[in-house]
JSON list of N, CA and C in Angstrom, two decimals:
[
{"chain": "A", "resi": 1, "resn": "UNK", "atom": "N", "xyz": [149.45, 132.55, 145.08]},
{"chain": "A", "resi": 1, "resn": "UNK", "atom": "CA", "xyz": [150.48, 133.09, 144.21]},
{"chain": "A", "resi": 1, "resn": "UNK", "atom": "C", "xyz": [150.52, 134.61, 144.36]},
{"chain": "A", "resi": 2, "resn": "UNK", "atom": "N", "xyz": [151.95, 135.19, 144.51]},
{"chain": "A", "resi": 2, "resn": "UNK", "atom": "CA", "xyz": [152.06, 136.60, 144.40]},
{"chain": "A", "resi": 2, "resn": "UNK", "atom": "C", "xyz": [151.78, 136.84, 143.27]},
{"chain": "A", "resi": 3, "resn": "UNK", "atom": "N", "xyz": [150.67, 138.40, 143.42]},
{"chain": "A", "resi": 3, "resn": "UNK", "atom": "CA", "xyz": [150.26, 139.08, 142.42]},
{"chain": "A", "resi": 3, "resn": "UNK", "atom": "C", "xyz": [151.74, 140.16, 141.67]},
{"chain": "A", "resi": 4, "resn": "UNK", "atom": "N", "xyz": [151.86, 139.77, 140.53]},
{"chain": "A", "resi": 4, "resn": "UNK", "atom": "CA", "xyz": [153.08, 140.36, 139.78]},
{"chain": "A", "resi": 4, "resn": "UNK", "atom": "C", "xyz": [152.92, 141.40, 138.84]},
{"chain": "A", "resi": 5, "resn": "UNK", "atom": "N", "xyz": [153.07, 143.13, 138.84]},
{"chain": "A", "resi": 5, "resn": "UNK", "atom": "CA", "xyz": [152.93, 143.80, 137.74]},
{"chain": "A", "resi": 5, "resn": "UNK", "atom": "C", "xyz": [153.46, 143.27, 136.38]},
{"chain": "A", "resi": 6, "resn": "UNK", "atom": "N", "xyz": [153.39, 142.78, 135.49]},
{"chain": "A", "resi": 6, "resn": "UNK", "atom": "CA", "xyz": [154.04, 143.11, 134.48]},
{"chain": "A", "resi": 6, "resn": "UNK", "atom": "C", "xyz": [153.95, 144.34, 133.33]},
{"chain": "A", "resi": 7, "resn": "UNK", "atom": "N", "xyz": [155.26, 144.93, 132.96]},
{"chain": "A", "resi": 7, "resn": "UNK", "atom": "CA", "xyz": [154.81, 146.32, 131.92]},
{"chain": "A", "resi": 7, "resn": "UNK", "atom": "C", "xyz": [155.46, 145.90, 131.18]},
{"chain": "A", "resi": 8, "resn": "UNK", "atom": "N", "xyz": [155.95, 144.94, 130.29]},
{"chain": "A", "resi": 8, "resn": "UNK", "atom": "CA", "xyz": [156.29, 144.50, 128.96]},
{"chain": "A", "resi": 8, "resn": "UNK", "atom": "C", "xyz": [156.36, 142.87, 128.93]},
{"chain": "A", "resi": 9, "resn": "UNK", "atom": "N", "xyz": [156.00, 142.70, 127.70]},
{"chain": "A", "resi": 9, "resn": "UNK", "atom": "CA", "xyz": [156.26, 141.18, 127.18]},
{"chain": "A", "resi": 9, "resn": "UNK", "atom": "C", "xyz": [157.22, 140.70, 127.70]},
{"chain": "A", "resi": 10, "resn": "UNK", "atom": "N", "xyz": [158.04, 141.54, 127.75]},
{"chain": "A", "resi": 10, "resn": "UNK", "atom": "CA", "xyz": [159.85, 141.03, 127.82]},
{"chain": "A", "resi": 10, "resn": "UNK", "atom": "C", "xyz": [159.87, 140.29, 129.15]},
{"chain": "A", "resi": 11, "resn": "UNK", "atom": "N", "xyz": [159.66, 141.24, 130.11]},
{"chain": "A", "resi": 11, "resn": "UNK", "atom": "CA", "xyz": [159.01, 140.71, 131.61]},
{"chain": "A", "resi": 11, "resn": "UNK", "atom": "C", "xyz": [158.55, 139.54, 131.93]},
{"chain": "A", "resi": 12, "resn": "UNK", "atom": "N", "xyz": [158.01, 138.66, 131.42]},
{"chain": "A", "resi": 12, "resn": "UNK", "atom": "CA", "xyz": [157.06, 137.65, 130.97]},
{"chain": "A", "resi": 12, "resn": "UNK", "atom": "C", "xyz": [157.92, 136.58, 131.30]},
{"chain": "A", "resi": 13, "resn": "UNK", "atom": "N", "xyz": [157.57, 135.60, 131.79]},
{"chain": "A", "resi": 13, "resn": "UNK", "atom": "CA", "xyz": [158.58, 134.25, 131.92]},
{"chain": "A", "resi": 13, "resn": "UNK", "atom": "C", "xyz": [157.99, 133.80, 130.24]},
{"chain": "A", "resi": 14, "resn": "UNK", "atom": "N", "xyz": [159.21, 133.05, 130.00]},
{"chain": "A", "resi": 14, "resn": "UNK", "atom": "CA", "xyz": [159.52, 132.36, 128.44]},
{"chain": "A", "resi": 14, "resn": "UNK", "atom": "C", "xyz": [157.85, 131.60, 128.38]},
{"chain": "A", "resi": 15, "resn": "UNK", "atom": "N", "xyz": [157.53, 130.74, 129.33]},
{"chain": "A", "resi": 15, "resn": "UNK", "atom": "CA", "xyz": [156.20, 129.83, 129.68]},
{"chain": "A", "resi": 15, "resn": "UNK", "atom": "C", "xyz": [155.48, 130.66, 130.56]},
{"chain": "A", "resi": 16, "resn": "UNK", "atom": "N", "xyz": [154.67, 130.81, 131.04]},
{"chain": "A", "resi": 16, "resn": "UNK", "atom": "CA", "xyz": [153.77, 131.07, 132.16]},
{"chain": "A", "resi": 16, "resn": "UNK", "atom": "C", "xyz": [151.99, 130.27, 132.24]},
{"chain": "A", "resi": 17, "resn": "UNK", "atom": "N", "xyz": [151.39, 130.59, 133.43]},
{"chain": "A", "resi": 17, "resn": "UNK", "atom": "CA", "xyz": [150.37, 129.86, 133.77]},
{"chain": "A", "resi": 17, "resn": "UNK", "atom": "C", "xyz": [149.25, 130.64, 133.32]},
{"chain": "A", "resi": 18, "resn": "UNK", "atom": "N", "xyz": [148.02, 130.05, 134.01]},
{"chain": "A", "resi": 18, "resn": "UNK", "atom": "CA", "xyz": [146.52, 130.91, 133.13]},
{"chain": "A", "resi": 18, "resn": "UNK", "atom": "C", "xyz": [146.41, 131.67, 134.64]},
{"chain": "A", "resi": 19, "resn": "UNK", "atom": "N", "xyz": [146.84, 131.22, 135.50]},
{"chain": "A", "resi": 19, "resn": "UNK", "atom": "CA", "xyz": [147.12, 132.40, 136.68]},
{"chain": "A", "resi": 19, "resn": "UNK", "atom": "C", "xyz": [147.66, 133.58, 136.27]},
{"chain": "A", "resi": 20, "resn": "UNK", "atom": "N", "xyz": [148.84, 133.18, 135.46]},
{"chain": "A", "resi": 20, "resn": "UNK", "atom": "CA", "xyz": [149.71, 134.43, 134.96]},
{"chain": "A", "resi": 20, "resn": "UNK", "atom": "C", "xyz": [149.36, 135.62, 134.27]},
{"chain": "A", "resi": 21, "resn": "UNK", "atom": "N", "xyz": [148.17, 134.62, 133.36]},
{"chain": "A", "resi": 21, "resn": "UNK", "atom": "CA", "xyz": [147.90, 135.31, 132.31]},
{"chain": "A", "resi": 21, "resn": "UNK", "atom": "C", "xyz": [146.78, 136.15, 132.18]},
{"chain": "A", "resi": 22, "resn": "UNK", "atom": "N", "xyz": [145.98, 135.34, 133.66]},
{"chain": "A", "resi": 22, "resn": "UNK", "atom": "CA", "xyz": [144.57, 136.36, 134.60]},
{"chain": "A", "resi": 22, "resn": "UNK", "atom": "C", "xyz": [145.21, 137.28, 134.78]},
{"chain": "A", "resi": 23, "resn": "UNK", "atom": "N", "xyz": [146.35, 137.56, 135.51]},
{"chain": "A", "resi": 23, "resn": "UNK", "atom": "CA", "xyz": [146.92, 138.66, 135.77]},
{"chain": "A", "resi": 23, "resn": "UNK", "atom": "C", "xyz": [147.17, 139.77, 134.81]},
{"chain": "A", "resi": 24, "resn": "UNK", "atom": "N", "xyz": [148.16, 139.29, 133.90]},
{"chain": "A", "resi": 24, "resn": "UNK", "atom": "CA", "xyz": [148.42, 140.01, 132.37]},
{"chain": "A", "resi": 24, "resn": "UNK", "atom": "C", "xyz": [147.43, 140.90, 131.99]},
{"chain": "A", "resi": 25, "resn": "UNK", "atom": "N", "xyz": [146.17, 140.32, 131.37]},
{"chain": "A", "resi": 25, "resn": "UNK", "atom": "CA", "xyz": [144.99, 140.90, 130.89]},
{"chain": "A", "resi": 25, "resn": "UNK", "atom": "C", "xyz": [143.91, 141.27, 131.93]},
{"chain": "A", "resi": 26, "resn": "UNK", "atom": "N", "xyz": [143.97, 141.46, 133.47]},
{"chain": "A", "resi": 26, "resn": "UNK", "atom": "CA", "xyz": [143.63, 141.61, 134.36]},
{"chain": "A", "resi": 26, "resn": "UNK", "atom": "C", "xyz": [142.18, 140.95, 134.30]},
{"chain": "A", "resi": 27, "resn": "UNK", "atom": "N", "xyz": [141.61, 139.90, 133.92]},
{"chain": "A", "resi": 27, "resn": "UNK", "atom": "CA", "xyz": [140.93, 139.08, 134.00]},
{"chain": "A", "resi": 27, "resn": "UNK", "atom": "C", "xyz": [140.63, 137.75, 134.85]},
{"chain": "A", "resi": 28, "resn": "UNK", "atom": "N", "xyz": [139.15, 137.31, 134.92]},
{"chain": "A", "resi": 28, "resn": "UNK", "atom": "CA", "xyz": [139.40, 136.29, 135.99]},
{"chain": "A", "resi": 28, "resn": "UNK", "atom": "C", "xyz": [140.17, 134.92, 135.76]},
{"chain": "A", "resi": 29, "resn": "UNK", "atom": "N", "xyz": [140.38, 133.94, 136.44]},
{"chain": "A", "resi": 29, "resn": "UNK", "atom": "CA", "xyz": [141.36, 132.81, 136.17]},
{"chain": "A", "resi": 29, "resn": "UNK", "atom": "C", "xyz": [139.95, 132.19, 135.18]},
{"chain": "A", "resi": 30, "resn": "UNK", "atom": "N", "xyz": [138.92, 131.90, 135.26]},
{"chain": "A", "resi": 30, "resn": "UNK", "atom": "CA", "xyz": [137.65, 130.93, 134.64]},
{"chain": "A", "resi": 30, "resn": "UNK", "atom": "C", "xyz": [137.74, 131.39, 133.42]},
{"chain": "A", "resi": 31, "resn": "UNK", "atom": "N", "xyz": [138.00, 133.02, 132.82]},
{"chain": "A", "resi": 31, "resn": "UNK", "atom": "CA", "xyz": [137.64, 134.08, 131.60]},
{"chain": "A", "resi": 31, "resn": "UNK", "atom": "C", "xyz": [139.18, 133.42, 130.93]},
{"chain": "A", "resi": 32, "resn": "UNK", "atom": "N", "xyz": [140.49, 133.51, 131.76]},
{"chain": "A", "resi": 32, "resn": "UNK", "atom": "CA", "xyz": [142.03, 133.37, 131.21]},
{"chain": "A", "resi": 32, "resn": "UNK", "atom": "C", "xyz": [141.70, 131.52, 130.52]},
{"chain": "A", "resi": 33, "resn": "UNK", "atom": "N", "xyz": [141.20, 131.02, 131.03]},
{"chain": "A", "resi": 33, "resn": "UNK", "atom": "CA", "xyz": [141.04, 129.36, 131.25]},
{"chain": "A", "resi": 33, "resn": "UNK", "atom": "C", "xyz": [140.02, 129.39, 129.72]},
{"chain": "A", "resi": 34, "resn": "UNK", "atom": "N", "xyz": [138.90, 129.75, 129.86]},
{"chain": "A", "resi": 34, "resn": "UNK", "atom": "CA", "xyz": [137.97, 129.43, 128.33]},
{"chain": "A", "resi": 34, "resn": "UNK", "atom": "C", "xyz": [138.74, 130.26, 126.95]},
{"chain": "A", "resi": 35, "resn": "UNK", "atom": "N", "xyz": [139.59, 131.38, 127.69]},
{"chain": "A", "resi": 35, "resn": "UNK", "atom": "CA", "xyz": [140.52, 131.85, 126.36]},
{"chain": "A", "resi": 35, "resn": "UNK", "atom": "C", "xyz": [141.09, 131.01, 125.95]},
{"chain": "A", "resi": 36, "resn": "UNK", "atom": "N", "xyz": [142.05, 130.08, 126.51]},
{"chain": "A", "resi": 36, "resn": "UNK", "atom": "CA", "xyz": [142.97, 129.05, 125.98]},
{"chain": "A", "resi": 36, "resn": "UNK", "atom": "C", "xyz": [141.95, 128.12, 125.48]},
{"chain": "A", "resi": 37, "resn": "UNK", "atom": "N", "xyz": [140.97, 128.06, 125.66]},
{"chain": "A", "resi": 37, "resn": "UNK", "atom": "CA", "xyz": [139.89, 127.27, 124.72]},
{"chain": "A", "resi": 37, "resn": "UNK", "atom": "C", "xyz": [139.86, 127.40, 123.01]},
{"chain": "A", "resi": 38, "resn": "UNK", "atom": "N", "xyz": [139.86, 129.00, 123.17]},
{"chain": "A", "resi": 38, "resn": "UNK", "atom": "CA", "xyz": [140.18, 129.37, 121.42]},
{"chain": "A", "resi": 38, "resn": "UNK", "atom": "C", "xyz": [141.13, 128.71, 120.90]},
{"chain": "A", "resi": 39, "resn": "UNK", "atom": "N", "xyz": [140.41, 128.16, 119.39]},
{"chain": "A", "resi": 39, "resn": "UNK", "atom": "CA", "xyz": [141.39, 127.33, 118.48]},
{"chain": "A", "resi": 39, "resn": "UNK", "atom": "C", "xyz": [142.76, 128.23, 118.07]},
{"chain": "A", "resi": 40, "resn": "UNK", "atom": "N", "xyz": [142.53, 129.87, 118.31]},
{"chain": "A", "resi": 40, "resn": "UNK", "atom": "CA", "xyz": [143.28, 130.45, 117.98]},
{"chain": "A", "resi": 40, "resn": "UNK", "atom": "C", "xyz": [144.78, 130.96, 118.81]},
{"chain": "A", "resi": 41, "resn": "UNK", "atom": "N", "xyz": [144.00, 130.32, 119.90]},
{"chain": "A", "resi": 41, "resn": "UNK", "atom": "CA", "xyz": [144.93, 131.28, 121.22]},
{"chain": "A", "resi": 41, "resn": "UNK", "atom": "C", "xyz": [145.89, 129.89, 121.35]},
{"chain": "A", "resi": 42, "resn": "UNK", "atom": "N", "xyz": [147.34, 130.46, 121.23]},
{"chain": "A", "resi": 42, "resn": "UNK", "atom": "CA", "xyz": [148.58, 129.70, 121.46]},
{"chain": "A", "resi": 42, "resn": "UNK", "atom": "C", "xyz": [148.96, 129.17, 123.03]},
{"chain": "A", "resi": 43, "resn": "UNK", "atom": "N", "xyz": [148.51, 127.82, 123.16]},
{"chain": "A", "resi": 43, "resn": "UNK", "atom": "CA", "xyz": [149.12, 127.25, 124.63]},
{"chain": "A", "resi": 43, "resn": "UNK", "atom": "C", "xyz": [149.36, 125.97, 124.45]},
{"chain": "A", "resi": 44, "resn": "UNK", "atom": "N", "xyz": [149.61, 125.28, 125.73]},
{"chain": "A", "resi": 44, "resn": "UNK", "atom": "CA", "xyz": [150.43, 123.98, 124.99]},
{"chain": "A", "resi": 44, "resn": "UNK", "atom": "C", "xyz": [149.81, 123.12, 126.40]},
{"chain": "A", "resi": 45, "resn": "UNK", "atom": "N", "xyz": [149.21, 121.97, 126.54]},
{"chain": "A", "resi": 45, "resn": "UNK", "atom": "CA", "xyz": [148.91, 121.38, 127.70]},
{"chain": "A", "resi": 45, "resn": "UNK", "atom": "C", "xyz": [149.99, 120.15, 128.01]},
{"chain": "A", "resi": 46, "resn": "UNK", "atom": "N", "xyz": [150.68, 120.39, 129.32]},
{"chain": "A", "resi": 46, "resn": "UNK", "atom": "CA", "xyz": [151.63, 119.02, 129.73]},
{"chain": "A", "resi": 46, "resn": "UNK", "atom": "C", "xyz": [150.56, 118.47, 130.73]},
{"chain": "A", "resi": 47, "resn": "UNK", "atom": "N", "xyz": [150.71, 117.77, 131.22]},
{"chain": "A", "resi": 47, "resn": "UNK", "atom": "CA", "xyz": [150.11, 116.25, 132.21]},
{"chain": "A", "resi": 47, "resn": "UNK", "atom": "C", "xyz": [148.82, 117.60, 132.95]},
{"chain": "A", "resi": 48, "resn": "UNK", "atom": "N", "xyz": [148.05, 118.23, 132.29]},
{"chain": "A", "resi": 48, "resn": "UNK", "atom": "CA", "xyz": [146.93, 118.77, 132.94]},
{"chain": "A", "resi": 48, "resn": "UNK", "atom": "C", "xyz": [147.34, 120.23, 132.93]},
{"chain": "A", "resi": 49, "resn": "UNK", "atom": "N", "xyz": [148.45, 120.59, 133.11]},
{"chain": "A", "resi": 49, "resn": "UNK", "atom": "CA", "xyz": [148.60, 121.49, 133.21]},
{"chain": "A", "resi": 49, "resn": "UNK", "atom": "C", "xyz": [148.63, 122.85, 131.85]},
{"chain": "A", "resi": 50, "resn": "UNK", "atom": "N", "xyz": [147.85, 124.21, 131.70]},
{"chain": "A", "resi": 50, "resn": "UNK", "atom": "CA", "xyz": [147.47, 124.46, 130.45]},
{"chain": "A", "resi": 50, "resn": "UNK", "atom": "C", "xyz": [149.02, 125.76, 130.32]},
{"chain": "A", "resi": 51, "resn": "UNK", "atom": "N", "xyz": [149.87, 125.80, 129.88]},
{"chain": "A", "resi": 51, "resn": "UNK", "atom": "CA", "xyz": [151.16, 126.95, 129.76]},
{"chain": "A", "resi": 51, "resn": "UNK", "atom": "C", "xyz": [151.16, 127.70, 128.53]},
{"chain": "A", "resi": 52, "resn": "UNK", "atom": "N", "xyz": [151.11, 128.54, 128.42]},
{"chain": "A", "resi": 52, "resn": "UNK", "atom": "CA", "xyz": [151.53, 129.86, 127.47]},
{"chain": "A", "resi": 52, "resn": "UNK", "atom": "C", "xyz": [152.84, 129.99, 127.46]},
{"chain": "A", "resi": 53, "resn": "UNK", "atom": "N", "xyz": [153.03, 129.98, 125.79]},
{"chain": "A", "resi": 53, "resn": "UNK", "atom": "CA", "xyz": [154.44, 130.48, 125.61]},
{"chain": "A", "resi": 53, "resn": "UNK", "atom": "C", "xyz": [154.42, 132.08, 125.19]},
{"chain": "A", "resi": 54, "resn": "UNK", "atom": "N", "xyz": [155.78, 132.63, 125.50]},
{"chain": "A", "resi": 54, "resn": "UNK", "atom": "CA", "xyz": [155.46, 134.56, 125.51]},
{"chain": "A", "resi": 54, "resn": "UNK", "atom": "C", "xyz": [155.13, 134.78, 124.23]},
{"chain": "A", "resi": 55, "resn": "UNK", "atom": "N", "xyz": [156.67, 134.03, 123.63]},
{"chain": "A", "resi": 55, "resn": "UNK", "atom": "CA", "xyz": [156.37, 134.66, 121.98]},
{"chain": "A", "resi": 55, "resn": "UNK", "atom": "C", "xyz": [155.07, 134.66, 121.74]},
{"chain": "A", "resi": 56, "resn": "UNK", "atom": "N", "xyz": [154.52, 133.21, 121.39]},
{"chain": "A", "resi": 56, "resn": "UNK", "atom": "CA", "xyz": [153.32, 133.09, 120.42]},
{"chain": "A", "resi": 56, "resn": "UNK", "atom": "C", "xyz": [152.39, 133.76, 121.32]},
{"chain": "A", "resi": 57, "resn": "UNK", "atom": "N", "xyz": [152.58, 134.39, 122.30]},
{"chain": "A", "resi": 57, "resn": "UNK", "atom": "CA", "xyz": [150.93, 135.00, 123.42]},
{"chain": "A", "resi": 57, "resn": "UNK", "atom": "C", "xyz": [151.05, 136.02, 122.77]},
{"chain": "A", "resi": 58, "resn": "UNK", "atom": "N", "xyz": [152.53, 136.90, 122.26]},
{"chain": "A", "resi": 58, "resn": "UNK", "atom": "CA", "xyz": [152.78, 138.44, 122.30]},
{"chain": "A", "resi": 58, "resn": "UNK", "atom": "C", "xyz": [152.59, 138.45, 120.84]},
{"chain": "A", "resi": 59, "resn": "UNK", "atom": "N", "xyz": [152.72, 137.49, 120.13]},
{"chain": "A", "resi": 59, "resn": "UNK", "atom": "CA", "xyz": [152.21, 137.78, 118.37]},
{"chain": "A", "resi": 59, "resn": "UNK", "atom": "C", "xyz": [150.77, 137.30, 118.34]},
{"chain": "A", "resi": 60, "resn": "UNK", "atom": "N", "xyz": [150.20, 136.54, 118.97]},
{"chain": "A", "resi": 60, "resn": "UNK", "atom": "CA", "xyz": [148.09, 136.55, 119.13]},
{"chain": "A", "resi": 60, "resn": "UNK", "atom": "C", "xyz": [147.86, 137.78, 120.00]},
{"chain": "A", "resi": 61, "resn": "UNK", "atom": "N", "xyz": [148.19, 138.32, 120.69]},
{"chain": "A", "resi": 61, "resn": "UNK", "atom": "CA", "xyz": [148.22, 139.81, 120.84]},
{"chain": "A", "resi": 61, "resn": "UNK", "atom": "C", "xyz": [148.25, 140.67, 120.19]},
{"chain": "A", "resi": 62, "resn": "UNK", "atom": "N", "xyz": [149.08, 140.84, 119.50]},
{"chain": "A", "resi": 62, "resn": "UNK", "atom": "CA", "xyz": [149.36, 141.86, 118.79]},
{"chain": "A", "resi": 62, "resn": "UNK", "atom": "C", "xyz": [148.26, 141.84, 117.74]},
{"chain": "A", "resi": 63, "resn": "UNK", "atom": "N", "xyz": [147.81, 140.52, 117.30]},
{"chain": "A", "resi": 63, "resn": "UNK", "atom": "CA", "xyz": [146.92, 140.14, 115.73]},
{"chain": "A", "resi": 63, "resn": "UNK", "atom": "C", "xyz": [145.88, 140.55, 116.59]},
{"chain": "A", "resi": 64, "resn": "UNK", "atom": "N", "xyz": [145.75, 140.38, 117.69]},
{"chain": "A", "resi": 64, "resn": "UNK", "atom": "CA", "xyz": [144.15, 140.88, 118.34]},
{"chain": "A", "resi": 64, "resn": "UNK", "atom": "C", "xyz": [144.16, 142.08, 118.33]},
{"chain": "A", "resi": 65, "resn": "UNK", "atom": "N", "xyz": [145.23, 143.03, 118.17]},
{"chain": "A", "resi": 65, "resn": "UNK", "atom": "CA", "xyz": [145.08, 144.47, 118.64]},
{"chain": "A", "resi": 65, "resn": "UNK", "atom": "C", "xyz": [144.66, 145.26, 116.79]},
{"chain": "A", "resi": 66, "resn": "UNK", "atom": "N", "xyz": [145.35, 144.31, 116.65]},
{"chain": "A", "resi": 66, "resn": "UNK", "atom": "CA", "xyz": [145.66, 144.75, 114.89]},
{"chain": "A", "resi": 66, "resn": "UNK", "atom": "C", "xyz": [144.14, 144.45, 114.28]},
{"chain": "A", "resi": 67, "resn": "UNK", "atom": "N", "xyz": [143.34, 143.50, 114.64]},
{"chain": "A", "resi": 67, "resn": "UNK", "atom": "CA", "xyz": [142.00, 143.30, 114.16]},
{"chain": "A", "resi": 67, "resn": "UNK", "atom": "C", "xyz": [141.14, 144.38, 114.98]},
{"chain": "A", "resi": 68, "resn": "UNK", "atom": "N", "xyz": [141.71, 145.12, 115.86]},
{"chain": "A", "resi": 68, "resn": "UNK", "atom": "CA", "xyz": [140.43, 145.73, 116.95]},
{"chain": "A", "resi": 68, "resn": "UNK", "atom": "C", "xyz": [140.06, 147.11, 116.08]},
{"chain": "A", "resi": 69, "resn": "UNK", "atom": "N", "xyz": [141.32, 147.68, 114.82]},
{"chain": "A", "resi": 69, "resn": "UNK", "atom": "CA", "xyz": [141.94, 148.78, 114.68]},
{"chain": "A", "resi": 69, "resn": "UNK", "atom": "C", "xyz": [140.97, 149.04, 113.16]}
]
């Protein structure tokens, strides 16, 4: 998979992968993969496959940034 800058949420496909999302938070795919483990972290699993939706990634974001503060 091409490696993709993203510089805003907006940027973001509506869904994206834990590939995507290694990328996003510049983390490894194994670190992006046990995140979606959290009861807290918003993803949705179809036939194996684990997808992030933007909204709910970019508002558990934001609550993560807002607890760091």
């Amino acid at each position: 998979m091409e490696k993709k800058e993203y510089n805003s949420f907006d940027e973001l496909p509506l869904v994206f992968s834990v590939q995507e999302l290694s990328q996003v938070l510049s983390i490894s795919k194994s670190t992006a993969y046990e995140l979606t483990k959290e009861k807290d972290f918003p993803c949705i699993k179809i036939k194996g496959r684990v997808l992030i939706p933007r909204e709910e990634f970019k508002a558990w974001f934001q609550k993560k940034l807002k607890e760091k503060r």
